Each structure stands twice: as C-alpha cells, then as structure tokens.
PDB file of C-alpha atoms and ligand atoms in Angstrom:
ATOM      1  CA  MET A 189       0.079  -0.093  -0.239  1.00  0.00           C
ATOM      2  CA  LEU A 190       1.238   3.176  -0.646  1.00  0.00           C
ATOM      3  CA  ASN A 191       0.197   6.182   1.411  1.00  0.00           C
ATOM      4  CA  ILE A 192       1.283   9.359   0.046  1.00  0.00           C
ATOM      5  CA  VAL A 193       1.256  12.404   1.918  1.00  0.00           C
ATOM      6  CA  ILE A 194       1.362  16.050  -0.394  1.00  0.00           C
ATOM      7  CA  PHE A 195       2.225  18.847   1.534  1.00  0.00           C
ATOM      8  CA  GLY A 196       2.490  22.599   0.723  1.00  0.00           C
ATOM      9  CA  ALA A 197       1.532  25.745   1.510  1.00  0.00           C
ATOM     10  CA  PRO A 198      -1.921  27.180   0.227  1.00  0.00           C
ATOM     11  CA  GLY A 199      -1.065  27.081  -3.465  1.00  0.00           C
ATOM     12  CA  SER A 200       2.090  24.868  -3.742  1.00  0.00           C
ATOM     13  CA  GLY A 201       0.193  22.560  -6.338  1.00  0.00           C
ATOM     14  CA  LYS A 202      -1.164  19.634  -4.112  1.00  0.00           C
ATOM     15  CA  GLY A 203      -4.099  19.413  -6.026  1.00  0.00           C
ATOM     16  CA  THR A 204      -2.844  19.274  -9.041  1.00  0.00           C
ATOM     17  CA  GLN A 205      -0.122  17.362  -8.906  1.00  0.00           C
ATOM     18  CA  SER A 206      -1.876  14.859  -6.821  1.00  0.00           C
ATOM     19  CA  GLU A 207      -4.513  14.374 -10.127  1.00  0.00           C
ATOM     20  CA  ARG A 208      -1.322  13.358 -11.757  1.00  0.00           C
ATOM     21  CA  ILE A 209      -0.116  10.868  -9.467  1.00  0.00           C
ATOM     22  CA  VAL A 210      -3.117   9.283  -8.955  1.00  0.00           C
ATOM     23  CA  GLU A 211      -3.482   8.562 -13.170  1.00  0.00           C
ATOM     24  CA  LYS A 212       0.470   7.383 -12.715  1.00  0.00           C
ATOM     25  CA  TYR A 213      -0.029   5.285  -9.626  1.00  0.00           C
ATOM     26  CA  GLY A 214      -3.911   4.341  -9.633  1.00  0.00           C
ATOM     27  CA  VAL A 215      -3.822   5.963  -5.603  1.00  0.00           C
ATOM     28  CA  THR A 216      -7.331   7.172  -4.214  1.00  0.00           C
ATOM     29  CA  HIS A 217      -7.011  10.996  -4.142  1.00  0.00           C
ATOM     30  CA  ILE A 218      -8.485  12.196  -0.436  1.00  0.00           C
ATOM     31  CA  SER A 219      -8.384  16.334  -0.182  1.00  0.00           C
ATOM     32  CA  THR A 220     -10.052  17.479   2.791  1.00  0.00           C
ATOM     33  CA  GLY A 221     -10.954  20.462   1.049  1.00  0.00           C
ATOM     34  CA  ASP A 222     -12.654  19.304  -1.994  1.00  0.00           C
ATOM     35  CA  VAL A 223     -14.558  16.841   0.877  1.00  0.00           C
ATOM     36  CA  LEU A 224     -15.991  20.135   2.997  1.00  0.00           C
ATOM     37  CA  ARG A 225     -16.295  22.135   0.069  1.00  0.00           C
ATOM     38  CA  ALA A 226     -18.796  19.344  -1.080  1.00  0.00           C
ATOM     39  CA  GLU A 227     -20.383  19.086   2.066  1.00  0.00           C
ATOM     40  CA  ILE A 228     -20.751  22.833   2.173  1.00  0.00           C
ATOM     41  CA  LYS A 229     -22.550  22.701  -1.774  1.00  0.00           C
ATOM     42  CA  LYS A 230     -24.947  19.964  -0.072  1.00  0.00           C
ATOM     43  CA  GLY A 231     -25.716  22.480   2.860  1.00  0.00           C
ATOM     44  CA  THR A 232     -25.136  19.720   5.410  1.00  0.00           C
ATOM     45  CA  GLU A 233     -24.713  20.535   8.863  1.00  0.00           C
ATOM     46  CA  LEU A 234     -21.042  19.557   8.707  1.00  0.00           C
ATOM     47  CA  GLY A 235     -21.155  22.215   5.613  1.00  0.00           C
ATOM     48  CA  GLN A 236     -22.296  25.264   7.957  1.00  0.00           C
ATOM     49  CA  THR A 237     -19.816  24.102  10.458  1.00  0.00           C
ATOM     50  CA  ALA A 238     -16.753  24.004   7.825  1.00  0.00           C
ATOM     51  CA  GLN A 239     -17.966  27.123   5.711  1.00  0.00           C
ATOM     52  CA  GLY A 240     -17.362  29.308   8.568  1.00  0.00           C
ATOM     53  CA  TYR A 241     -13.784  28.522   9.589  1.00  0.00           C
ATOM     54  CA  ILE A 242     -12.899  28.532   5.628  1.00  0.00           C
ATOM     55  CA  GLU A 243     -14.298  31.602   5.155  1.00  0.00           C
ATOM     56  CA  GLN A 244     -12.456  33.208   7.680  1.00  0.00           C
ATOM     57  CA  GLY A 245      -9.139  31.212   6.864  1.00  0.00           C
ATOM     58  CA  GLN A 246      -8.728  28.955   9.557  1.00  0.00           C
ATOM     59  CA  LEU A 247      -9.091  25.197  10.196  1.00  0.00           C
ATOM     60  CA  ILE A 248     -11.470  22.943  11.271  1.00  0.00           C
ATOM     61  CA  PRO A 249     -11.034  21.771  14.487  1.00  0.00           C
ATOM     62  CA  ASP A 250      -8.703  18.757  14.584  1.00  0.00           C
ATOM     63  CA  SER A 251     -11.149  16.271  16.647  1.00  0.00           C
ATOM     64  CA  LEU A 252     -13.954  16.999  13.891  1.00  0.00           C
ATOM     65  CA  MET A 253     -11.267  16.998  10.833  1.00  0.00           C
ATOM     66  CA  ILE A 254      -9.987  13.389  12.374  1.00  0.00           C
ATOM     67  CA  ASN A 255     -13.545  12.016  12.086  1.00  0.00           C
ATOM     68  CA  ILE A 256     -14.135  13.359   8.804  1.00  0.00           C
ATOM     69  CA  LEU A 257     -10.751  11.706   8.075  1.00  0.00           C
ATOM     70  CA  GLY A 258     -11.894   8.116   9.535  1.00  0.00           C
ATOM     71  CA  CYS A 259     -15.412   8.351   7.830  1.00  0.00           C
ATOM     72  CA  VAL A 260     -13.578   8.447   4.695  1.00  0.00           C
ATOM     73  CA  LEU A 261     -10.742   6.122   4.709  1.00  0.00           C
ATOM     74  CA  ASP A 262     -13.740   3.270   5.917  1.00  0.00           C
ATOM     75  CA  SER A 263     -15.975   4.335   2.151  1.00  0.00           C
ATOM     76  CA  ILE A 264     -12.993   3.090   0.222  1.00  0.00           C
ATOM     77  CA  LYS A 265     -13.160  -0.325  -0.628  1.00  0.00           C
ATOM     78  CA  GLU A 266     -10.617  -1.546  -2.600  1.00  0.00           C
ATOM     79  CA  SER A 267      -7.681   0.703  -3.143  1.00  0.00           C
ATOM     80  CA  LYS A 268      -3.835   0.369  -4.100  1.00  0.00           C
ATOM     81  CA  GLY A 269      -3.262   3.233  -1.490  1.00  0.00           C
ATOM     82  CA  VAL A 270      -3.765   7.138  -0.791  1.00  0.00           C
ATOM     83  CA  ILE A 271      -2.671  10.169  -1.813  1.00  0.00           C
ATOM     84  CA  PHE A 272      -3.538  12.599   1.391  1.00  0.00           C
ATOM     85  CA  ASP A 273      -4.032  16.085   0.324  1.00  0.00           C
ATOM     86  CA  GLY A 274      -4.945  18.787   2.658  1.00  0.00           C
ATOM     87  CA  PHE A 275      -4.391  16.506   5.572  1.00  0.00           C
ATOM     88  CA  PRO A 276      -2.388  16.602   7.946  1.00  0.00           C
ATOM     89  CA  ARG A 277      -2.207  20.110   8.742  1.00  0.00           C
ATOM     90  CA  THR A 278      -1.597  20.051  12.495  1.00  0.00           C
ATOM     91  CA  ILE A 279       0.734  17.693  14.757  1.00  0.00           C
ATOM     92  CA  PRO A 280      -2.388  15.834  16.656  1.00  0.00           C
ATOM     93  CA  GLN A 281      -3.937  15.671  12.750  1.00  0.00           C
ATOM     94  CA  ALA A 282      -0.387  13.613  12.020  1.00  0.00           C
ATOM     95  CA  GLU A 283      -0.563  11.779  14.686  1.00  0.00           C
ATOM     96  CA  ALA A 284      -4.114  10.323  14.330  1.00  0.00           C
ATOM     97  CA  LEU A 285      -3.205   9.365  10.744  1.00  0.00           C
ATOM     98  CA  ASP A 286      -0.468   7.461  11.960  1.00  0.00           C
ATOM     99  CA  LYS A 287      -3.257   5.910  14.328  1.00  0.00           C
ATOM    100  CA  LEU A 288      -5.602   5.412  11.697  1.00  0.00           C
ATOM    101  CA  LEU A 289      -3.548   3.659   9.161  1.00  0.00           C
ATOM    102  CA  ALA A 290      -1.707   1.560  12.237  1.00  0.00           C
ATOM    103  CA  GLU A 291      -5.336  -0.085  13.099  1.00  0.00           C
ATOM    104  CA  ARG A 292      -5.461  -0.428   9.386  1.00  0.00           C
ATOM    105  CA  GLY A 293      -2.283  -2.401   9.116  1.00  0.00           C
ATOM    106  CA  GLN A 294      -0.636   0.219   6.818  1.00  0.00           C
ATOM    107  CA  LYS A 295       1.824   3.171   7.624  1.00  0.00           C
ATOM    108  CA  VAL A 296       2.846   6.818   5.802  1.00  0.00           C
ATOM    109  CA  THR A 297       4.896   5.492   3.113  1.00  0.00           C
ATOM    110  CA  VAL A 298       6.391   9.399   2.084  1.00  0.00           C
ATOM    111  CA  MET A 299       5.768  13.017   2.865  1.00  0.00           C
ATOM    112  CA  ILE A 300       6.197  14.780  -0.320  1.00  0.00           C
ATOM    113  CA  ASP A 301       6.573  18.991   0.695  1.00  0.00           C
ATOM    114  CA  LEU A 302       6.214  21.243  -2.257  1.00  0.00           C
ATOM    115  CA  GLU A 303       8.519  24.265  -1.926  1.00  0.00           C
ATOM    116  CA  VAL A 304       7.143  27.253  -3.315  1.00  0.00           C
ATOM    117  CA  PRO A 305       7.900  30.563  -2.587  1.00  0.00           C
ATOM    118  CA  GLU A 306       5.413  33.211  -1.269  1.00  0.00           C
ATOM    119  CA  GLN A 307       5.088  35.422  -3.985  1.00  0.00           C
ATOM    120  CA  ILE A 308       4.390  33.071  -6.247  1.00  0.00           C
ATOM    121  CA  LEU A 309       1.965  31.234  -3.556  1.00  0.00           C
ATOM    122  CA  ILE A 310      -0.115  34.357  -3.693  1.00  0.00           C
ATOM    123  CA  ALA A 311       0.049  35.328  -7.378  1.00  0.00           C
ATOM    124  CA  ARG A 312      -1.447  31.549  -8.113  1.00  0.00           C
ATOM    125  CA  LEU A 313      -4.426  31.751  -5.496  1.00  0.00           C
ATOM    126  CA  ILE A 314      -5.295  35.078  -6.801  1.00  0.00           C
ATOM    127  CA  ASN A 315      -5.727  33.918 -10.447  1.00  0.00           C
ATOM    128  CA  ARG A 316      -7.325  30.872  -9.040  1.00  0.00           C
ATOM    129  CA  GLY A 317      -9.764  33.142  -7.095  1.00  0.00           C
ATOM    130  CA  LYS A 318     -10.757  34.982 -10.226  1.00  0.00           C
ATOM    131  CA  GLN A 319     -11.248  31.885 -12.325  1.00  0.00           C
ATOM    132  CA  THR A 320     -12.609  29.709  -9.626  1.00  0.00           C
ATOM    133  CA  GLY A 321     -14.640  32.397  -7.784  1.00  0.00           C
ATOM    134  CA  ARG A 322     -13.443  30.561  -5.007  1.00  0.00           C
ATOM    135  CA  ALA A 323     -14.325  31.928  -1.360  1.00  0.00           C
ATOM    136  CA  ASP A 324     -11.041  31.361   0.276  1.00  0.00           C
ATOM    137  CA  ASP A 325      -9.103  32.578  -2.728  1.00  0.00           C
ATOM    138  CA  ASN A 326      -9.333  36.521  -2.014  1.00  0.00           C
ATOM    139  CA  GLU A 327      -6.341  38.605  -0.441  1.00  0.00           C
ATOM    140  CA  GLU A 328      -7.609  38.967   3.286  1.00  0.00           C
ATOM    141  CA  THR A 329      -8.473  35.592   3.518  1.00  0.00           C
ATOM    142  CA  ILE A 330      -5.395  34.482   1.477  1.00  0.00           C
ATOM    143  CA  LYS A 331      -3.017  36.370   3.982  1.00  0.00           C
ATOM    144  CA  LYS A 332      -4.305  34.579   6.703  1.00  0.00           C
ATOM    145  CA  ARG A 333      -4.271  31.122   5.221  1.00  0.00           C
ATOM    146  CA  LEU A 334      -0.337  31.683   5.118  1.00  0.00           C
ATOM    147  CA  GLN A 335      -0.023  32.734   8.780  1.00  0.00           C
ATOM    148  CA  VAL A 336      -2.565  29.527   9.768  1.00  0.00           C
ATOM    149  CA  TYR A 337      -0.069  26.892   7.352  1.00  0.00           C
ATOM    150  CA  HIS A 338       2.986  29.133   8.943  1.00  0.00           C
ATOM    151  CA  THR A 339       2.023  28.842  12.684  1.00  0.00           C
ATOM    152  CA  GLN A 340       0.109  25.483  12.734  1.00  0.00           C
ATOM    153  CA  THR A 341       1.371  23.164   9.216  1.00  0.00           C
ATOM    154  CA  TYR A 342       4.698  24.355   8.614  1.00  0.00           C
ATOM    155  CA  PRO A 343       5.736  22.486  11.966  1.00  0.00           C
ATOM    156  CA  LEU A 344       5.258  19.152  10.218  1.00  0.00           C
ATOM    157  CA  ILE A 345       7.983  19.413   8.342  1.00  0.00           C
ATOM    158  CA  GLU A 346      10.077  19.190  11.312  1.00  0.00           C
ATOM    159  CA  TRP A 347       7.837  15.861  12.760  1.00  0.00           C
ATOM    160  CA  TYR A 348       8.289  13.939   9.489  1.00  0.00           C
ATOM    161  CA  LYS A 349      12.371  14.734   8.879  1.00  0.00           C
ATOM    162  CA  GLU A 350      12.661  13.381  12.473  1.00  0.00           C
ATOM    163  CA  LYS A 351      10.494   9.889  11.167  1.00  0.00           C
ATOM    164  CA  ASN A 352      12.599  10.144   7.883  1.00  0.00           C
ATOM    165  CA  LYS A 353      10.143  10.417   5.413  1.00  0.00           C
ATOM    166  CA  HIS A 354      10.744  14.440   4.380  1.00  0.00           C
ATOM    167  CA  TYR A 355      11.021  14.710   1.007  1.00  0.00           C
ATOM    168  CA  ALA A 356      11.423  18.289  -0.576  1.00  0.00           C
ATOM    169  CA  VAL A 357      10.646  19.169  -4.246  1.00  0.00           C
ATOM    170  CA  LYS A 358      10.744  22.319  -5.734  1.00  0.00           C
ATOM    171  CA  GLY A 359       6.905  22.787  -6.491  1.00  0.00           C
ATOM    172  CA  TYR A 360       7.310  25.920  -9.698  1.00  0.00           C
ATOM    173  CA  GLY A 361       8.599  25.672 -12.754  1.00  0.00           C
ATOM    174  CA  GLU A 362       7.371  23.220 -15.481  1.00  0.00           C
ATOM    175  CA  LEU A 363       4.907  20.674 -14.252  1.00  0.00           C
ATOM    176  CA  ASP A 364       6.016  18.135 -16.160  1.00  0.00           C
ATOM    177  CA  ASP A 365       9.597  18.404 -13.857  1.00  0.00           C
ATOM    178  CA  ILE A 366       8.084  18.481 -10.722  1.00  0.00           C
ATOM    179  CA  LEU A 367       5.694  14.987 -11.363  1.00  0.00           C
ATOM    180  CA  THR A 368       9.315  13.717 -12.518  1.00  0.00           C
ATOM    181  CA  ASP A 369      10.750  14.809  -9.096  1.00  0.00           C
ATOM    182  CA  ILE A 370       7.791  13.605  -7.351  1.00  0.00           C
ATOM    183  CA  CYS A 371       7.551   9.630  -8.982  1.00  0.00           C
ATOM    184  CA  ALA A 372      11.611   9.625  -8.168  1.00  0.00           C
ATOM    185  CA  ILE A 373      10.989   9.930  -4.645  1.00  0.00           C
ATOM    186  CA  ILE A 374       7.834   7.625  -4.756  1.00  0.00           C
ATOM    187  CA  ASP A 375       9.380   5.207  -6.780  1.00  0.00           C
ATOM    188  CA  THR A 376      12.455   4.712  -4.624  1.00  0.00           C
ATOM    189  CA  ALA A 377      10.305   4.605  -1.245  1.00  0.00           C
ATOM    190  CA  GLN A 378       8.123   1.834  -3.072  1.00  0.00           C
ATOM    191  CA  LYS A 379      11.786  -0.297  -3.449  1.00  0.00           C
TER     192      LYS A 379
HETATM  193  P1  AMP B 610      -7.640  23.168   0.780  1.00  0.00           P
HETATM  194  O1  AMP B 610      -8.615  23.096  -0.476  1.00  0.00           O
HETATM  195  O2  AMP B 610      -6.895  22.146   1.344  1.00  0.00           O
HETATM  196  O3  AMP B 610      -6.979  24.519   1.030  1.00  0.00           O
HETATM  197  O4  AMP B 610      -8.524  23.627   2.365  1.00  0.00           O
HETATM  198  C1  AMP B 610      -9.517  24.750   2.153  1.00  0.00           C
HETATM  199  C2  AMP B 610      -9.869  24.811   3.854  1.00  0.00           C
HETATM  200  O5  AMP B 610     -10.693  23.832   4.752  1.00  0.00           O
HETATM  201  C3  AMP B 610      -8.788  25.051   4.573  1.00  0.00           C
HETATM  202  O6  AMP B 610      -8.525  26.710   4.629  1.00  0.00           O
HETATM  203  C4  AMP B 610      -9.294  24.866   5.831  1.00  0.00           C
HETATM  204  O7  AMP B 610     -10.354  26.264   6.403  1.00  0.00           O
HETATM  205  C5  AMP B 610     -10.048  23.841   5.403  1.00  0.00           C
HETATM  206  N1  AMP B 610      -9.496  22.261   5.703  1.00  0.00           N
HETATM  207  C6  AMP B 610      -9.178  21.621   4.671  1.00  0.00           C
HETATM  208  N2  AMP B 610      -8.236  20.757   5.394  1.00  0.00           N
HETATM  209  C7  AMP B 610      -8.083  20.860   6.606  1.00  0.00           C
HETATM  210  C8  AMP B 610      -7.558  20.323   7.493  1.00  0.00           C
HETATM  211  N3  AMP B 610      -6.972  19.035   7.305  1.00  0.00           N
HETATM  212  N4  AMP B 610      -7.461  20.772   8.819  1.00  0.00           N
HETATM  213  C9  AMP B 610      -8.419  21.925   9.225  1.00  0.00           C
HETATM  214  N5  AMP B 610      -8.675  22.732   8.372  1.00  0.00           N
HETATM  215  C10 AMP B 610      -8.896  21.845   6.954  1.00  0.00           C
END
C-alpha cells in the first residue's frame, strides 16, 4: 500500500500534482478541502460548520477533521493506497493519521513537501480566485491562510523529518518536471 502525504502551503500545487499521481499510481485521492466544499454545496450541518472556518481562513478543529478523515477512509473499498492532500495540517492530525493507518495495518510511505516562494503562492491563489470564484481565494483570506500555514502546519516538516519521511520538491517551474521529481521519490520509497 502506498500512502503519500502531499504537503505544502496553500497554492503550492497539491491538488494539481495529486491528480497526476492518481493517474500514474492508481491511488485514491483524498482532499479534505474538496470533502468540506462538497459538504458546503450539499448544505449539510457539517458544511455549515466548515464554511465559517474556511471563509475566515482558519482550520477546522482537529477532532472534527480527524473524525471526517476516519469516515472517508472507511468508505474506501479496494485501493492501491491513498494520496492525502490537505491532511494532516497540524501535529495532532499527523498523529491521528498514523493511528488510523496503523489500525488498518498501514503507514505513511512518504511526505512530499512542495516548496514554493510566497510571492508565487499569492499570485497563484489570486489567479485561481479569479478563475474559479473560490470564496477563500481573496487577498485578505489568502494572507490569513498563509499565516495559519506558518504557525500550525509548517511544524509538520520537522515532525516528518524526524521520522525520515520528509522529501522536499521544488514546486514551481514546469508541471512535468515537478511530477518527475515526485515520482522519483515515490519509486525509491516503494522499493
Ligand atoms: P484546501 O482546499 O486544502 O486548501 O482547504 C481549504 C480549507 O478547508 C482550509 O483553509 C481549511 O479551512 C479547511 N481544511 C481543509 N483541510 C483541513 C484540515 N486537514 N484541517 C483543518 N482544516 C482543513
């Protein structure tokens, strides 16, 4: 089983590269952001709760997010593995992911950290906001999300480094070059 954590700041290209990794390795894509946006669209109670946090650029509380991830994992029937996109975002979430996978006799194979300079992140997010109308891709919320990333999510780099699972990739330039670097890491980790 291949369990890949694709990591990076908002706008680092996690979703874009996840799609390509799914195509190449046949793993299941779990994007917690997509899961939450689908709940908002459906108008569920969970969606309503999530909407407030997302619009403020804040993280959904860990206990709620961990529950959601557990449900999503339970819903996967047969799979070659998973690419986790947008989860974990805090150390308690990373600990919970290890536990959820251990309960299923699995573990995180690698954590791939897409490194992108902040100026490029902001430009990409503003551009995405214009193209898709995504509610949290406006300048004010982008700033908050980047702040949240630095304080709550960035410490995960050290956490995965300590476990020898952290691999950094240059996350800007040609999309194909980024994918090549990611695949080299996955292929080595799989051996
Ligand atoms: P994303 O699409 O991954 O950029 O996520 C969009 C928003 O959904 C984030 O800014 C958070 O408000 C929320 N979100 C997504 N994943 C998580 C997570 N693992 N923990 C907490 N909040 C999350």
